[in-house]
Amino acid sequence: MRWELRLSREGERLDATRASGPLSPPRDRSPGGMHPRIESPHGWKRKKPSEMLTSEFRPFRRMLMGLSIACCAAIASPASAFDIKSGVSKESGPFDLFKFGFKAYKNGQKEEAVEAYKYAAEKGHTGSRWALANMYADGDGVAQDDFEAFKIYSEIAQQGVEPGSEDTGFFVNALLSLANYYKRGIPGSPVKTDLNQARQLYFQAASTFGVPEAQFQLAQMMLAGEGGSTSTQQAKKWLNQARKSGHPGAMAVFGNILFQEGQAANGLALMTAALDRCKPKDCGWMESLQEQAFSVATESDRRSAVALSHKIAVNGAD
């Protein structure tokens, strides 16, 4: 039984469908297959293998905590790739190769990490595939190659994942990476911009797995009418879910919608609170949004918004 990767209209509920056979990937409209990544040049910032993900996907973070414990003993004693003292060779099991690659990466031995990850990936180790895809996507230890990363992320999604598996985080990240690639395309490759595909992949990650970044990206596409119809009400639903998880972009955009709808104090408060959480690359547009609203708000609404933003900072976005 596996999570079935299937596309559905975002107005319908996308069930966490199980399939008895191999995972059925979303139909690819480009010759190259499917897959975006966890943003490098595209939106959501993907962490390096040693950093993994933040609280945007907590189940994945818990799994990686276990991984760190499993790997910590190996990290303690550095060794060259596949030297006789390491006890690891290309014939070793996939998890041993993965641990070696993890250790090598932590020690700055990225060529050795790539070699170990490749051998482990060939033996079907999902975590190694994911780490290798990230390295290609970021040009981290290898020549930067988005199309190669795209192909590896595609393999992860096509492989599927058992419900409750420790590989669920890798699978979900592959979906999000694919959505990002499809949203922008990969120049010089068969992977062209496909907004419909991107929107549906964001929808699956948002609805089935509750990933705040996917919820935010889906809402943005709904507001702009990208890849489907425009739906402010549906966008508000996804933004509200993402902002409750503390997503700063969702807080800012949701707040702006509330402000435009006449809830000036509440909307301005959310936009103001978002500024305390924004990443450097996003702070500019959030500041612009907040300043525009602040400039036309009444003095009473401004004061109420400041007080509310302090409460949000202390109690969260709920």
mmCIF file of C-alpha atoms in Angstrom:
data_model
loop_
_atom_site.group_PDB
_atom_site.id
_atom_site.type_symbol
_atom_site.label_atom_id
_atom_site.label_comp_id
_atom_site.label_asym_id
_atom_site.label_seq_id
_atom_site.Cartn_x
_atom_site.Cartn_y
_atom_site.Cartn_z
ATOM 1 C CA MET A 1 0.000 0.000 0.000
ATOM 2 C CA ARG A 2 1.421 3.351 -1.033
ATOM 3 C CA TRP A 3 0.478 6.989 -1.153
ATOM 4 C CA GLU A 4 -0.819 7.428 -4.647
ATOM 5 C CA LEU A 5 0.456 10.492 -6.382
ATOM 6 C CA ARG A 6 -2.504 11.598 -8.425
ATOM 7 C CA LEU A 7 -3.775 14.904 -9.608
ATOM 8 C CA SER A 8 -7.193 16.164 -8.624
ATOM 9 C CA ARG A 9 -9.182 19.315 -9.081
ATOM 10 C CA GLU A 10 -8.389 21.568 -6.163
ATOM 11 C CA GLY A 11 -12.098 22.046 -5.446
ATOM 12 C CA GLU A 12 -12.348 18.364 -4.614
ATOM 13 C CA ARG A 13 -10.825 16.738 -1.597
ATOM 14 C CA LEU A 14 -7.657 14.931 -2.557
ATOM 15 C CA ASP A 15 -7.758 11.878 -0.373
ATOM 16 C CA ALA A 16 -4.621 10.270 0.931
ATOM 17 C CA THR A 17 -5.334 7.560 -1.589
ATOM 18 C CA ARG A 18 -3.620 4.241 -1.243
ATOM 19 C CA ALA A 19 -2.867 2.079 -4.228
ATOM 20 C CA SER A 20 -2.029 -1.594 -4.276
ATOM 21 C CA GLY A 21 0.405 -1.128 -7.131
ATOM 22 C CA PRO A 22 3.325 1.232 -7.744
ATOM 23 C CA LEU A 23 2.758 4.924 -7.212
ATOM 24 C CA SER A 24 1.056 6.552 -10.151
ATOM 25 C CA PRO A 25 2.795 9.895 -10.835
ATOM 26 C CA PRO A 26 1.011 12.926 -12.210
ATOM 27 C CA ARG A 27 0.837 12.875 -15.986
ATOM 28 C CA ASP A 28 3.773 14.810 -17.344
ATOM 29 C CA ARG A 29 3.116 17.233 -20.132
ATOM 30 C CA SER A 30 6.768 17.747 -20.944
ATOM 31 C CA PRO A 31 9.151 15.220 -22.521
ATOM 32 C CA GLY A 32 11.431 15.301 -19.511
ATOM 33 C CA GLY A 33 9.141 13.939 -16.834
ATOM 34 C CA MET A 34 8.001 15.662 -13.703
ATOM 35 C CA HIS A 35 9.592 17.501 -10.838
ATOM 36 C CA PRO A 36 10.455 20.803 -9.252
ATOM 37 C CA ARG A 37 12.681 21.220 -6.317
ATOM 38 C CA ILE A 38 12.635 22.805 -2.939
ATOM 39 C CA GLU A 39 13.674 26.045 -4.378
ATOM 40 C CA SER A 40 17.089 27.201 -5.189
ATOM 41 C CA PRO A 41 16.352 29.842 -7.700
ATOM 42 C CA HIS A 42 12.627 29.128 -7.352
ATOM 43 C CA GLY A 43 10.877 30.269 -4.255
ATOM 44 C CA TRP A 44 10.993 28.003 -1.285
ATOM 45 C CA LYS A 45 14.499 27.753 0.103
ATOM 46 C CA ARG A 46 15.700 24.182 0.247
ATOM 47 C CA LYS A 47 18.075 23.298 3.032
ATOM 48 C CA LYS A 48 21.345 21.546 2.432
ATOM 49 C CA PRO A 49 21.513 17.852 3.338
ATOM 50 C CA SER A 50 22.954 18.614 6.747
ATOM 51 C CA GLU A 51 20.253 21.189 7.514
ATOM 52 C CA MET A 52 17.202 19.458 6.030
ATOM 53 C CA LEU A 53 13.849 21.123 6.608
ATOM 54 C CA THR A 54 12.475 23.499 9.179
ATOM 55 C CA SER A 55 9.198 23.327 11.023
ATOM 56 C CA GLU A 56 7.387 23.765 7.713
ATOM 57 C CA PHE A 57 7.131 19.970 7.744
ATOM 58 C CA ARG A 58 7.476 18.732 11.298
ATOM 59 C CA PRO A 59 7.066 14.989 10.679
ATOM 60 C CA PHE A 60 10.051 15.177 8.345
ATOM 61 C CA ARG A 61 12.082 17.014 10.953
ATOM 62 C CA ARG A 62 11.352 14.320 13.548
ATOM 63 C CA MET A 63 12.468 11.646 11.122
ATOM 64 C CA LEU A 64 15.691 13.535 10.472
ATOM 65 C CA MET A 65 16.374 13.806 14.186
ATOM 66 C CA GLY A 66 16.427 10.034 14.228
ATOM 67 C CA LEU A 67 18.715 10.054 11.230
ATOM 68 C CA SER A 68 21.146 12.398 12.964
ATOM 69 C CA ILE A 69 21.296 10.070 15.961
ATOM 70 C CA ALA A 70 21.961 7.121 13.685
ATOM 71 C CA CYS A 71 24.720 8.994 11.896
ATOM 72 C CA CYS A 72 26.398 10.745 14.824
ATOM 73 C CA ALA A 73 28.718 7.859 15.640
ATOM 74 C CA ALA A 74 29.956 7.752 12.086
ATOM 75 C CA ILE A 75 30.501 11.514 11.968
ATOM 76 C CA ALA A 76 32.800 11.378 14.958
ATOM 77 C CA SER A 77 35.651 9.726 13.032
ATOM 78 C CA PRO A 78 36.338 11.132 9.538
ATOM 79 C CA ALA A 79 37.621 8.879 6.771
ATOM 80 C CA SER A 80 38.311 9.165 3.074
ATOM 81 C CA ALA A 81 35.744 7.813 0.633
ATOM 82 C CA PHE A 82 35.820 4.040 0.586
ATOM 83 C CA ASP A 83 39.260 3.744 2.151
ATOM 84 C CA ILE A 84 40.086 0.482 3.849
ATOM 85 C CA LYS A 85 39.631 1.949 7.328
ATOM 86 C CA SER A 86 36.121 3.195 6.700
ATOM 87 C CA GLY A 87 34.715 -0.302 6.310
ATOM 88 C CA VAL A 88 32.474 1.007 3.527
ATOM 89 C CA SER A 89 32.712 0.145 -0.155
ATOM 90 C CA LYS A 90 30.414 0.395 -3.135
ATOM 91 C CA GLU A 91 29.234 -3.116 -2.259
ATOM 92 C CA SER A 92 28.067 -1.977 1.189
ATOM 93 C CA GLY A 93 24.393 -1.736 2.054
ATOM 94 C CA PRO A 94 22.485 1.421 1.069
ATOM 95 C CA PHE A 95 22.087 2.745 4.611
ATOM 96 C CA ASP A 96 25.805 2.291 5.368
ATOM 97 C CA LEU A 97 26.591 4.184 2.181
ATOM 98 C CA PHE A 98 24.110 6.879 3.159
ATOM 99 C CA LYS A 99 25.669 7.265 6.608
ATOM 100 C CA PHE A 100 29.090 7.504 4.996
ATOM 101 C CA GLY A 101 27.846 10.149 2.570
ATOM 102 C CA PHE A 102 26.213 12.077 5.398
ATOM 103 C CA LYS A 103 29.442 11.996 7.387
ATOM 104 C CA ALA A 104 31.525 12.988 4.386
ATOM 105 C CA TYR A 105 29.237 15.926 3.645
ATOM 106 C CA LYS A 106 29.396 17.130 7.262
ATOM 107 C CA ASN A 107 33.194 16.971 7.051
ATOM 108 C CA GLY A 108 33.270 19.013 3.851
ATOM 109 C CA GLN A 109 34.204 16.016 1.697
ATOM 110 C CA LYS A 110 31.513 16.644 -0.868
ATOM 111 C CA GLU A 111 32.978 14.609 -3.718
ATOM 112 C CA GLU A 112 33.052 11.590 -1.431
ATOM 113 C CA ALA A 113 29.505 12.343 -0.304
ATOM 114 C CA VAL A 114 28.278 12.444 -3.906
ATOM 115 C CA GLU A 115 29.985 9.138 -4.679
ATOM 116 C CA ALA A 116 28.458 7.421 -1.656
ATOM 117 C CA TYR A 117 25.009 8.895 -2.313
ATOM 118 C CA LYS A 118 25.145 7.703 -5.924
ATOM 119 C CA TYR A 119 25.901 4.121 -4.923
ATOM 120 C CA ALA A 120 23.182 4.202 -2.257
ATOM 121 C CA ALA A 121 20.706 5.759 -4.693
ATOM 122 C CA GLU A 122 21.393 2.999 -7.212
ATOM 123 C CA LYS A 123 20.377 0.568 -4.484
ATOM 124 C CA GLY A 124 17.073 2.367 -3.984
ATOM 125 C CA HIS A 125 17.841 4.504 -0.917
ATOM 126 C CA THR A 126 15.375 7.404 -1.020
ATOM 127 C CA GLY A 127 17.259 9.690 1.366
ATOM 128 C CA SER A 128 20.381 9.411 -0.772
ATOM 129 C CA ARG A 129 18.416 10.258 -3.889
ATOM 130 C CA TRP A 130 16.984 13.305 -2.159
ATOM 131 C CA ALA A 131 20.375 14.500 -0.893
ATOM 132 C CA LEU A 132 21.905 13.968 -4.332
ATOM 133 C CA ALA A 133 19.076 15.878 -6.029
ATOM 134 C CA ASN A 134 19.586 18.799 -3.644
ATOM 135 C CA MET A 135 23.304 18.888 -4.398
ATOM 136 C CA TYR A 136 22.654 19.009 -8.143
ATOM 137 C CA ALA A 137 19.968 21.649 -7.695
ATOM 138 C CA ASP A 138 22.265 23.882 -5.650
ATOM 139 C CA GLY A 139 25.567 23.108 -7.374
ATOM 140 C CA ASP A 140 26.783 21.919 -3.994
ATOM 141 C CA GLY A 141 29.804 19.657 -4.501
ATOM 142 C CA VAL A 142 28.827 19.033 -8.133
ATOM 143 C CA ALA A 143 28.201 21.151 -11.210
ATOM 144 C CA GLN A 144 24.794 22.792 -10.852
ATOM 145 C CA ASP A 145 22.268 20.895 -12.978
ATOM 146 C CA ASP A 146 18.565 21.561 -12.471
ATOM 147 C CA PHE A 147 17.504 19.007 -15.042
ATOM 148 C CA GLU A 148 19.496 16.262 -13.325
ATOM 149 C CA ALA A 149 17.921 17.274 -10.015
ATOM 150 C CA PHE A 150 14.514 17.258 -11.686
ATOM 151 C CA LYS A 151 15.012 13.698 -12.899
ATOM 152 C CA ILE A 152 16.056 12.452 -9.465
ATOM 153 C CA TYR A 153 13.138 14.166 -7.732
ATOM 154 C CA SER A 154 10.923 12.505 -10.330
ATOM 155 C CA GLU A 155 12.281 9.098 -9.369
ATOM 156 C CA ILE A 156 11.403 9.766 -5.737
ATOM 157 C CA ALA A 157 7.830 10.734 -6.582
ATOM 158 C CA GLN A 158 7.350 7.859 -8.998
ATOM 159 C CA GLN A 159 8.613 5.393 -6.401
ATOM 160 C CA GLY A 160 5.911 6.449 -3.973
ATOM 161 C CA VAL A 161 5.904 6.015 -0.225
ATOM 162 C CA GLU A 162 4.166 3.800 2.298
ATOM 163 C CA PRO A 163 1.788 5.648 4.649
ATOM 164 C CA GLY A 164 3.677 6.502 7.829
ATOM 165 C CA SER A 165 7.041 5.744 6.244
ATOM 166 C CA GLU A 166 10.130 7.654 7.317
ATOM 167 C CA ASP A 167 10.537 8.487 3.618
ATOM 168 C CA THR A 168 7.345 10.575 3.594
ATOM 169 C CA GLY A 169 9.299 13.810 4.025
ATOM 170 C CA PHE A 170 11.484 13.061 1.018
ATOM 171 C CA PHE A 171 8.388 12.277 -1.049
ATOM 172 C CA VAL A 172 6.618 15.494 -0.045
ATOM 173 C CA ASN A 173 9.713 17.564 -0.707
ATOM 174 C CA ALA A 174 9.970 15.989 -4.152
ATOM 175 C CA LEU A 175 6.384 17.063 -4.868
ATOM 176 C CA LEU A 176 7.128 20.615 -3.798
ATOM 177 C CA SER A 177 10.345 20.692 -5.800
ATOM 178 C CA LEU A 178 8.486 19.472 -8.870
ATOM 179 C CA ALA A 179 5.840 22.138 -8.451
ATOM 180 C CA ASN A 180 8.541 24.812 -8.258
ATOM 181 C CA TYR A 181 10.245 23.536 -11.412
ATOM 182 C CA TYR A 182 7.008 23.353 -13.343
ATOM 183 C CA LYS A 183 6.051 26.842 -12.231
ATOM 184 C CA ARG A 184 9.171 28.316 -13.829
ATOM 185 C CA GLY A 185 10.491 25.654 -16.162
ATOM 186 C CA ILE A 186 14.142 24.744 -16.651
ATOM 187 C CA PRO A 187 15.812 26.739 -19.446
ATOM 188 C CA GLY A 188 17.629 24.624 -22.007
ATOM 189 C CA SER A 189 15.831 21.436 -20.977
ATOM 190 C CA PRO A 190 12.645 19.589 -21.974
ATOM 191 C CA VAL A 191 11.006 20.848 -18.766
ATOM 192 C CA LYS A 192 8.815 23.769 -19.775
ATOM 193 C CA THR A 193 6.609 25.986 -17.655
ATOM 194 C CA ASP A 194 3.361 24.166 -16.886
ATOM 195 C CA LEU A 195 1.266 26.193 -14.457
ATOM 196 C CA ASN A 196 -1.559 23.670 -14.406
ATOM 197 C CA GLN A 197 0.830 20.909 -13.358
ATOM 198 C CA ALA A 198 2.476 23.158 -10.767
ATOM 199 C CA ARG A 199 -0.870 24.150 -9.280
ATOM 200 C CA GLN A 200 -2.035 20.558 -8.979
ATOM 201 C CA LEU A 201 1.206 19.444 -7.338
ATOM 202 C CA TYR A 202 0.981 22.306 -4.843
ATOM 203 C CA PHE A 203 -2.602 21.238 -4.206
ATOM 204 C CA GLN A 204 -1.581 17.685 -3.389
ATOM 205 C CA ALA A 205 1.190 18.783 -1.026
ATOM 206 C CA ALA A 206 -1.136 21.347 0.575
ATOM 207 C CA SER A 207 -4.218 19.180 0.997
ATOM 208 C CA THR A 208 -2.849 15.705 1.656
ATOM 209 C CA PHE A 209 0.234 16.656 3.657
ATOM 210 C CA GLY A 210 -0.614 20.133 4.972
ATOM 211 C CA VAL A 211 2.673 21.771 3.945
ATOM 212 C CA PRO A 212 2.434 25.534 4.670
ATOM 213 C CA GLU A 213 4.693 26.537 1.774
ATOM 214 C CA ALA A 214 2.557 24.530 -0.653
ATOM 215 C CA GLN A 215 -0.588 26.108 0.800
ATOM 216 C CA PHE A 216 0.917 29.562 0.305
ATOM 217 C CA GLN A 217 2.072 28.898 -3.262
ATOM 218 C CA LEU A 218 -1.299 27.366 -4.161
ATOM 219 C CA ALA A 219 -3.108 30.413 -2.781
ATOM 220 C CA GLN A 220 -0.890 32.773 -4.754
ATOM 221 C CA MET A 221 -1.700 30.907 -7.967
ATOM 222 C CA MET A 222 -5.416 31.018 -7.149
ATOM 223 C CA LEU A 223 -5.300 34.762 -6.570
ATOM 224 C CA ALA A 224 -3.502 35.299 -9.875
ATOM 225 C CA GLY A 225 -5.556 32.762 -11.815
ATOM 226 C CA GLU A 226 -2.404 30.841 -12.736
ATOM 227 C CA GLY A 227 -2.903 27.258 -13.850
ATOM 228 C CA GLY A 228 -6.652 27.430 -13.270
ATOM 229 C CA SER A 229 -9.490 29.711 -12.298
ATOM 230 C CA THR A 230 -9.227 32.678 -9.961
ATOM 231 C CA SER A 231 -10.721 32.013 -6.535
ATOM 232 C CA THR A 232 -10.213 34.514 -3.754
ATOM 233 C CA GLN A 233 -12.302 32.498 -1.291
ATOM 234 C CA GLN A 234 -10.313 29.305 -1.862
ATOM 235 C CA ALA A 235 -7.082 31.287 -1.692
ATOM 236 C CA LYS A 236 -8.143 32.758 1.658
ATOM 237 C CA LYS A 237 -8.783 29.260 2.985
ATOM 238 C CA TRP A 238 -5.263 28.095 2.120
ATOM 239 C CA LEU A 239 -3.641 31.327 3.289
ATOM 240 C CA ASN A 240 -5.465 31.072 6.602
ATOM 241 C CA GLN A 241 -4.189 27.535 7.133
ATOM 242 C CA ALA A 242 -0.624 28.497 6.236
ATOM 243 C CA ARG A 243 -0.588 31.628 8.385
ATOM 244 C CA LYS A 244 -1.821 29.618 11.392
ATOM 245 C CA SER A 245 1.333 27.552 10.945
ATOM 246 C CA GLY A 246 3.354 30.767 11.129
ATOM 247 C CA HIS A 247 4.124 31.168 7.422
ATOM 248 C CA PRO A 248 5.121 34.865 7.136
ATOM 249 C CA GLY A 249 4.187 35.229 3.466
ATOM 250 C CA ALA A 250 0.737 33.815 4.127
ATOM 251 C CA MET A 251 0.310 36.164 7.083
ATOM 252 C CA ALA A 252 1.179 39.165 4.918
ATOM 253 C CA VAL A 253 -1.035 38.257 1.958
ATOM 254 C CA PHE A 254 -3.952 37.140 4.131
ATOM 255 C CA GLY A 255 -3.632 40.352 6.128
ATOM 256 C CA ASN A 256 -3.689 42.415 2.946
ATOM 257 C CA ILE A 257 -6.878 40.694 1.802
ATOM 258 C CA LEU A 258 -8.530 41.373 5.165
ATOM 259 C CA PHE A 259 -7.430 45.006 4.947
ATOM 260 C CA GLN A 260 -8.932 45.358 1.463
ATOM 261 C CA GLU A 261 -12.158 43.795 2.718
ATOM 262 C CA GLY A 262 -12.527 46.407 5.440
ATOM 263 C CA GLN A 263 -10.955 44.618 8.414
ATOM 264 C CA ALA A 264 -8.249 47.264 8.570
ATOM 265 C CA ALA A 265 -6.905 46.699 12.087
ATOM 266 C CA ASN A 266 -6.769 42.901 11.826
ATOM 267 C CA GLY A 267 -5.265 42.992 8.351
ATOM 268 C CA LEU A 268 -2.633 45.574 9.235
ATOM 269 C CA ALA A 269 -1.761 43.633 12.394
ATOM 270 C CA LEU A 270 -1.034 40.473 10.394
ATOM 271 C CA MET A 271 1.060 42.370 7.855
ATOM 272 C CA THR A 272 3.010 44.000 10.684
ATOM 273 C CA ALA A 273 3.549 40.712 12.528
ATOM 274 C CA ALA A 274 4.765 39.073 9.315
ATOM 275 C CA LEU A 275 7.671 41.526 9.164
ATOM 276 C CA ASP A 276 9.100 40.046 12.360
ATOM 277 C CA ARG A 277 9.268 36.593 10.729
ATOM 278 C CA CYS A 278 10.139 37.289 7.107
ATOM 279 C CA LYS A 279 13.215 35.916 5.397
ATOM 280 C CA PRO A 280 15.561 38.556 3.958
ATOM 281 C CA LYS A 281 14.584 37.756 0.373
ATOM 282 C CA ASP A 282 10.882 38.308 1.186
ATOM 283 C CA CYS A 283 11.039 41.273 3.536
ATOM 284 C CA GLY A 284 11.017 43.839 0.730
ATOM 285 C CA TRP A 285 7.612 43.034 -0.742
ATOM 286 C CA MET A 286 6.120 42.476 2.711
ATOM 287 C CA GLU A 287 7.347 45.870 3.893
ATOM 288 C CA SER A 288 5.899 47.502 0.781
ATOM 289 C CA LEU A 289 2.535 45.842 1.390
ATOM 290 C CA GLN A 290 2.486 46.876 5.038
ATOM 291 C CA GLU A 291 3.595 50.442 4.369
ATOM 292 C CA GLN A 292 0.905 50.972 1.739
ATOM 293 C CA ALA A 293 -1.777 49.798 4.146
ATOM 294 C CA PHE A 294 -0.330 51.789 7.054
ATOM 295 C CA SER A 295 -0.311 54.989 4.982
ATOM 296 C CA VAL A 296 -4.073 54.878 4.359
ATOM 297 C CA ALA A 297 -5.191 53.420 7.706
ATOM 298 C CA THR A 298 -6.827 55.616 10.318
ATOM 299 C CA GLU A 299 -4.918 56.489 13.458
ATOM 300 C CA SER A 300 -7.293 54.324 15.472
ATOM 301 C CA ASP A 301 -6.717 51.318 13.209
ATOM 302 C CA ARG A 302 -2.965 51.855 13.347
ATOM 303 C CA ARG A 303 -2.956 51.779 17.143
ATOM 304 C CA SER A 304 -5.189 48.717 17.253
ATOM 305 C CA ALA A 305 -2.988 46.988 14.679
ATOM 306 C CA VAL A 306 0.178 47.614 16.677
ATOM 307 C CA ALA A 307 -1.422 46.160 19.809
ATOM 308 C CA LEU A 308 -2.743 43.146 17.906
ATOM 309 C CA SER A 309 0.613 42.536 16.226
ATOM 310 C CA HIS A 310 2.260 42.325 19.657
ATOM 311 C CA LYS A 311 -0.306 39.715 20.711
ATOM 312 C CA ILE A 312 0.397 37.726 17.556
ATOM 313 C CA ALA A 313 4.120 37.885 18.274
ATOM 314 C CA VAL A 314 3.531 36.448 21.752
ATOM 315 C CA ASN A 315 0.677 34.017 21.126
ATOM 316 C CA GLY A 316 1.203 33.067 17.494
ATOM 317 C CA ALA A 317 -0.938 33.645 14.424
ATOM 318 C CA ASP A 318 -3.950 31.705 15.719
#
